[in-house]
Coordinates of C-alpha atoms and ligand atoms in Angstrom, one line a residue:
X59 CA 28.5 -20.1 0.2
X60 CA 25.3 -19.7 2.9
X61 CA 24.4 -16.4 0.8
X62 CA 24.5 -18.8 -3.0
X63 CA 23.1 -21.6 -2.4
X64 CA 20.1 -20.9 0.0
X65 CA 19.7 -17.9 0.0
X66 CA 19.8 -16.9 -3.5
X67 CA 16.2 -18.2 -4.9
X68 CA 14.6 -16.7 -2.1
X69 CA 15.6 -13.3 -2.3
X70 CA 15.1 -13.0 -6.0
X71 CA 11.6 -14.6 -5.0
X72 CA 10.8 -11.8 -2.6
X73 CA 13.3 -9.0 -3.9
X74 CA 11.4 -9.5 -7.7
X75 CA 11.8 -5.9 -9.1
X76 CA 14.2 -5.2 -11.1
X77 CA 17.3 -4.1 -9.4
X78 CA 16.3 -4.6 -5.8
X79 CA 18.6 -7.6 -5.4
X80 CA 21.5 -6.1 -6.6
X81 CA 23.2 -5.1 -3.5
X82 CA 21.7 -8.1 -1.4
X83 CA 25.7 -9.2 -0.3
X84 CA 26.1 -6.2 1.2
X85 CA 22.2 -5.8 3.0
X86 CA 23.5 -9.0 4.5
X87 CA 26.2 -8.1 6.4
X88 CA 24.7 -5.0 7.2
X89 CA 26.6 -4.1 11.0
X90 CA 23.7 -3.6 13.0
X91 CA 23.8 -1.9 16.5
X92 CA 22.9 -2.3 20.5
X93 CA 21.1 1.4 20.3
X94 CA 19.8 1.1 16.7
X95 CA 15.9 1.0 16.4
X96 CA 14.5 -1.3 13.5
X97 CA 11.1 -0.9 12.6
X98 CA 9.8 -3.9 10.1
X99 CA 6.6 -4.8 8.5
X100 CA 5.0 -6.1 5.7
X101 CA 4.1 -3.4 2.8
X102 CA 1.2 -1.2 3.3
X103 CA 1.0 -2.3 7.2
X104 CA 1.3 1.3 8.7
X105 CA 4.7 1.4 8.5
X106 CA 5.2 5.0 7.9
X107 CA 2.6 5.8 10.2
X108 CA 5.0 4.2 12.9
X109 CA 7.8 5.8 11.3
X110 CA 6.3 9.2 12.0
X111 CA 4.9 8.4 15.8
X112 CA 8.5 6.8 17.0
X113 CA 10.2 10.0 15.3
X114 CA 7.8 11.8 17.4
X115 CA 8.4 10.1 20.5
X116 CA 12.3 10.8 19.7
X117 CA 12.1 14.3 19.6
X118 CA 9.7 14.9 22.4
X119 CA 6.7 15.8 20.2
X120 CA 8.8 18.5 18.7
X121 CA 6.6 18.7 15.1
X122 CA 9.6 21.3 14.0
X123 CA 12.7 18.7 14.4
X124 CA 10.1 15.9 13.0
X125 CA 10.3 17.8 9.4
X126 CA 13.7 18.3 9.7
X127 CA 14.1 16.1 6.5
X128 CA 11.6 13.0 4.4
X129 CA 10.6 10.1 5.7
X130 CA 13.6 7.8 4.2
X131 CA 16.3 10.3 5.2
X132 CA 15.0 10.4 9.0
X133 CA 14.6 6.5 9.0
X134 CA 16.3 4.8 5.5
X135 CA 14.9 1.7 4.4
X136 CA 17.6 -1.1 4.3
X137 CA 17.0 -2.9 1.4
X138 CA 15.2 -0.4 -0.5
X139 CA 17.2 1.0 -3.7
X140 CA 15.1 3.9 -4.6
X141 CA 14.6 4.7 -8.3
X142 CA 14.9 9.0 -8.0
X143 CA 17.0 9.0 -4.6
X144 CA 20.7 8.9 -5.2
X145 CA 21.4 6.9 -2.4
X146 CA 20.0 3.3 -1.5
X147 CA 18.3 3.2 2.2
X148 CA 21.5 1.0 3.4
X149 CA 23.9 3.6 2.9
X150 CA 22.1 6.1 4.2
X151 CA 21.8 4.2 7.6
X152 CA 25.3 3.4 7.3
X153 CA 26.3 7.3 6.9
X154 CA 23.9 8.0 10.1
X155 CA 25.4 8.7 13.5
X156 CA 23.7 6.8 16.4
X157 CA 21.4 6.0 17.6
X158 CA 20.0 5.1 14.2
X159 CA 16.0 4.3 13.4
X160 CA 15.8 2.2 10.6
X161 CA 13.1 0.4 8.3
X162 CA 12.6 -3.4 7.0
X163 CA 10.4 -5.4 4.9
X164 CA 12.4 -8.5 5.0
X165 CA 10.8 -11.4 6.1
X166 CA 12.3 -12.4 9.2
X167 CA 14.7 -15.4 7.9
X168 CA 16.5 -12.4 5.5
X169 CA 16.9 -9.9 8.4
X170 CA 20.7 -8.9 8.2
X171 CA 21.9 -11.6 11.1
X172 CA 23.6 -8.9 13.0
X173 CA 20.5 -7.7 14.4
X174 CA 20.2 -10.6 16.2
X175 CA 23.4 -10.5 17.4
X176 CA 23.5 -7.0 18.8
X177 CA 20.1 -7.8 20.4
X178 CA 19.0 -4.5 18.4
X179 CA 14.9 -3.2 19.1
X180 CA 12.7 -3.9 16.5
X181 CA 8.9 -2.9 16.5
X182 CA 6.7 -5.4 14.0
X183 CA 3.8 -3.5 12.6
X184 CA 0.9 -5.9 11.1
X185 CA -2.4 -5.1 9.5
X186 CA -5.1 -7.0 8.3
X187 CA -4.4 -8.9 4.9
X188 CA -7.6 -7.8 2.9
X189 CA -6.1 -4.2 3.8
X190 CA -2.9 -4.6 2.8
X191 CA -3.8 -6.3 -0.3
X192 CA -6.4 -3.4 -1.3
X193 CA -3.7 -0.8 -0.2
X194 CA -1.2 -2.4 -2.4
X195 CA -2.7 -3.0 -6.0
X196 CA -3.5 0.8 -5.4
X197 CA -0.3 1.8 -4.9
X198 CA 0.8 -0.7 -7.6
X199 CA -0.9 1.1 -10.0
X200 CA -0.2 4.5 -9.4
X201 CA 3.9 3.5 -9.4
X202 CA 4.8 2.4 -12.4
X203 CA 8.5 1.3 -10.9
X204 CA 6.4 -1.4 -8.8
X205 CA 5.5 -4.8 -10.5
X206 CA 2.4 -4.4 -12.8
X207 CA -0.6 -5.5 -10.5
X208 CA -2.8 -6.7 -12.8
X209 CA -6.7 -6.2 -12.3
X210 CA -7.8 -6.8 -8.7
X211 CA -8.7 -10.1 -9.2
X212 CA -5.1 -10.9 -10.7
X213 CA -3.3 -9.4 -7.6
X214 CA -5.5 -11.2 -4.8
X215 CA -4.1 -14.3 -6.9
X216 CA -0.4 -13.1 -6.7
X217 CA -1.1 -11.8 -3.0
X218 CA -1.9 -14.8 -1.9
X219 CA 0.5 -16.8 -3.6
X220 CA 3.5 -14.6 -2.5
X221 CA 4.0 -13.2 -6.0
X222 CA 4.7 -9.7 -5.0
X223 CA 7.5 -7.3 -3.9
X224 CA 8.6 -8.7 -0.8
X225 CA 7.1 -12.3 -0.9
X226 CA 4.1 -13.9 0.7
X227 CA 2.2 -12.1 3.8
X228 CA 1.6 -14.8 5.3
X229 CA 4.8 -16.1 6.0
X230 CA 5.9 -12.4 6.9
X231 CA 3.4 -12.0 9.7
X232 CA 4.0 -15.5 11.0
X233 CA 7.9 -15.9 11.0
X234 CA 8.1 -12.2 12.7
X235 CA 5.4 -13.6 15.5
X236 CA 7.5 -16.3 16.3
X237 CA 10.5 -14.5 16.4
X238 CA 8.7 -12.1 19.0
X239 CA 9.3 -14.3 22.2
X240 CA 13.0 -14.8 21.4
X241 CA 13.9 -11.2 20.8
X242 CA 13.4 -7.4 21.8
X243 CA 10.4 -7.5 19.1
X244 CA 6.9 -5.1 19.8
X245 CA 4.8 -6.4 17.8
X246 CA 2.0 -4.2 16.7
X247 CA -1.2 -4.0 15.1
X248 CA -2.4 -1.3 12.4
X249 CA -6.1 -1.9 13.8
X250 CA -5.2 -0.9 17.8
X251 CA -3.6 1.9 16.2
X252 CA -6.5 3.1 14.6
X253 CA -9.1 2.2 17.5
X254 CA -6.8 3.1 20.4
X255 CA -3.7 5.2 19.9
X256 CA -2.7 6.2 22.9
X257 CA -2.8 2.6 24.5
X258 CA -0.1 1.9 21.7
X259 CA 2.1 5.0 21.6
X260 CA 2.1 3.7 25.6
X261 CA 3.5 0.3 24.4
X262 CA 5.9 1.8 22.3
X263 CA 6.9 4.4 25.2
X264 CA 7.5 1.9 27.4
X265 CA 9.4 0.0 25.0
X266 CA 12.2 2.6 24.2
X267 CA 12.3 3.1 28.2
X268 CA 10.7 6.3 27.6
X269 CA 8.4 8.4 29.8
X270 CA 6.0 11.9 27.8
X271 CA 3.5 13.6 29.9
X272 CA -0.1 13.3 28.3
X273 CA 0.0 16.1 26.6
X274 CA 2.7 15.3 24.6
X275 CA 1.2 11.6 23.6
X276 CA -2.0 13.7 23.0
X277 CA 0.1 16.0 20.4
X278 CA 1.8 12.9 18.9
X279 CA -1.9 11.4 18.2
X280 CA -2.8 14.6 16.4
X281 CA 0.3 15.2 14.4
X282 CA 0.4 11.6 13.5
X283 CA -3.4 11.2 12.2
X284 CA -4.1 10.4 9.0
X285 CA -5.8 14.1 8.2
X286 CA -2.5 15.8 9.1
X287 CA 0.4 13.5 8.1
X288 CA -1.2 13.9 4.9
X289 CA -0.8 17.9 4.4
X290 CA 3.1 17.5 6.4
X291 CA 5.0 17.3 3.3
X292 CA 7.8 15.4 4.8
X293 CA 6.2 12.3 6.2
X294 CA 5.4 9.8 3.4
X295 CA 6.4 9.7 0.3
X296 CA 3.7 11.8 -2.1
X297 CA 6.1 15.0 -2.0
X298 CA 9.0 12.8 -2.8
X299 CA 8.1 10.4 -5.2
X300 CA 5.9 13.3 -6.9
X301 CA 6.8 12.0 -10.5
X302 CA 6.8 8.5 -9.7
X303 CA 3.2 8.1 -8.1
X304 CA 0.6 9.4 -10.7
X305 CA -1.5 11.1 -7.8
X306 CA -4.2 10.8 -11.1
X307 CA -4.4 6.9 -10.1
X308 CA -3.6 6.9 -6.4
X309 CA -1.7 8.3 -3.6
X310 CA 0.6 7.0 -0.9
X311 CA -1.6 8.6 1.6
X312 CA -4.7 6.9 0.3
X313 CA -7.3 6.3 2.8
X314 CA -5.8 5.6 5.9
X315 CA -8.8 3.6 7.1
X316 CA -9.5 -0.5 8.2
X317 CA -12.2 -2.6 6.3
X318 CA -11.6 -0.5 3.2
X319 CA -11.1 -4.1 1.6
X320 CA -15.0 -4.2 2.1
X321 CA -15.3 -2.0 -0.8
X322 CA -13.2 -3.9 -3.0
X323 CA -13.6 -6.8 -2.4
X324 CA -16.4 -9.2 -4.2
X325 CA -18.4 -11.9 -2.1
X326 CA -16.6 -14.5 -4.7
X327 CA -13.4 -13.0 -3.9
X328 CA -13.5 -12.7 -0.2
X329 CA -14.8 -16.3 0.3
X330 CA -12.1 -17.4 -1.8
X331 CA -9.9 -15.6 0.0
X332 CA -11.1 -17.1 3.3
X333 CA -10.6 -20.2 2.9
X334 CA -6.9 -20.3 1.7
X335 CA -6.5 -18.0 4.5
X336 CA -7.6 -20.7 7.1
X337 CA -5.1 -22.9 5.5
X338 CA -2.1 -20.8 5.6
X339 CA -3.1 -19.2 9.3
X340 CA -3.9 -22.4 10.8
X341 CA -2.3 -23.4 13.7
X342 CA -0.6 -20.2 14.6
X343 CA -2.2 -18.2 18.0
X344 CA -1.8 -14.5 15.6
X345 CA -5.2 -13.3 15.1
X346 CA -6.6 -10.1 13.3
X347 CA -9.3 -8.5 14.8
X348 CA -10.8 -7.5 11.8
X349 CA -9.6 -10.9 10.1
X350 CA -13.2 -11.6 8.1
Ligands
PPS527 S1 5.0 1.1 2.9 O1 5.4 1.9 1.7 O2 4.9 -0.3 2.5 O3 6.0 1.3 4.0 O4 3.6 1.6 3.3 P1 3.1 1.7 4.8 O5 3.5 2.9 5.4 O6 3.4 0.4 5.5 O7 1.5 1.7 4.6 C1 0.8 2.6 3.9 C2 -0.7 2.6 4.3 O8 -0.7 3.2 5.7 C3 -1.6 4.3 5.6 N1 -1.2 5.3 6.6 C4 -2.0 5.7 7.6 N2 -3.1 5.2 8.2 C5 -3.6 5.7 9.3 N3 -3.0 6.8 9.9 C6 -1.8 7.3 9.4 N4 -1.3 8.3 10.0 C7 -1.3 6.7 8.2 N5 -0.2 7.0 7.5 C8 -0.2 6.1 6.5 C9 -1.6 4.7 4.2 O9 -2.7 5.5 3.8 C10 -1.6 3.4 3.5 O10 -2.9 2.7 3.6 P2 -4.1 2.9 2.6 O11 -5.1 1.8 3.0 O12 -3.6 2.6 1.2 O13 -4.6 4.3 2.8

């Protein structure tokens, strides 16, 4: 009764693809466990960039074990009912044998409640919203399975009004920042990533109760860079989704880089952007370092 009556508008609010929602009964009750790890973001935050560095950190820096299979087979992606993959990320996680990694998009209030329950590890990655919004309209255009992004100017409007795949970012970065003093919840920034990655592969380390010597951080930094997860054909999703990302338009492994919104975005734009960000950030302690 929960799931229909208040649950319902929401998810087909932030699930708004076609098909996405179909299996949302059974994403709920999703059995979630002590040892599982989660790790859950907004789109385009650096997700598979974390992905790839706690995969890492799993296997000792072992590059060899790291390519043992893709991205979504290593770590499946709950919710996520892929369009060429047979099976949706749920099953996959459910056919795993422990201890599982998993990925989320959800926005905190539709994270299956057993998580919570089992006291399960999550790590929150967030990234600067000018970012994400530039890094998704490209990817919106190059995959024609995503919701039609409009021009730029039409996809700041929806991004800001929560109009996209997986609902507003505001409310995502917020409600999981909240969340982070209640639960086992690392919550991460794309930005320290970039500028100091060993200081975070450290606060993931310690985290997972897990101790490398330095020169296997320092191996994890390299094979985890932007240059070379690029060219490693299983992390990401360019080599799998090869004929649903037209690679003419975009790539998954686009740019890799922060402020790119500085090229996109138009004074107009920006200032606009501003201010209805002041609105919807005010009052919460989050900050983004490169926020203007
Ligand atoms: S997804 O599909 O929503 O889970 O996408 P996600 O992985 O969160 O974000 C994709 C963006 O992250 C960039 N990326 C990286 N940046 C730096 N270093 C590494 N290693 C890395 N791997 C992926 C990727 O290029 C996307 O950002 P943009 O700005 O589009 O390049």
């Amino acid at each position: 009764a929960f799931l229909q009556e208040v649950q319902v508008k929401e998810i087909n609010a932030v699930l708004l693809t076609k098909g996405m929602s179909d299996n949302w009964e059974s994403i709920w009750n999703f059995q979630a466990k002590p040892n599982d790890l989660l790790i859950a973001s907004y789109p385009k935050s650096g997700t598979t960039w974390t992905q790839e560095i706690v995969d890492m950190i799993q296997n000792d820096g072992d590059v060899r074990k790291c390519q043992r299979a893709y991205t979504y087979v290593r770590q499946p992606h709950l919710e996520w009912k892929p369009w060429l993959l047979s099976t949706p990320g749920l099953e996959e996680a459910e056919k795993m044998p422990s201890p599982r990694t998993m990925k989320t998009h959800l926005p905190v209030q539709l994270l299956p409640p057993s998580f919570w329950k089992e006291n399960t590890k999550i790590i929150y990655v967030a990234r600067n919203a000018k970012d994400v919004a530039v890094s998704y309209y490209h990817l919106s255009r190059a995959m024609s399975v995503l919701p039609r992004p409009g021009t730029l100017d039409e996809f700041i409007d929806k991004f800001m009004n929560g109009r996209v795949l997986w609902g507003s970012w505001y409310d995502h970065v917020k409600g999981w920042w909240n969340k982070k003093d209640k639960h086992p919840i690392l919550y991460l920034f794309y930005e320290d990533m970039k500028e100091n990655p060993k200081q975070e592969i450290q606060k993931i380390l310690k985290f997972l109760e897990k101790d490398l010597s330095e020169e296997i951080i320092n191996k994890i930094i390299y094979h985890t860079s932007f240059d070379i997860m690029k060219q490693n054909p299983m992390a990401g999703y360019d080599t799998i989704h090869i004929n649903i990302i037209d690679h003419s338009i975009s790539s998954f492994m686009r740019k890799g880089i922060t402020g790119d919104w500085k090229n996109h975005f138009t004074v107009s734009q920006s200032e606009k952007f501003d201010e209805h960000y002041k609105k919807k950030m005010a009052g919460t302690t989050l900050t983004f370092r490169s926020e203007i």
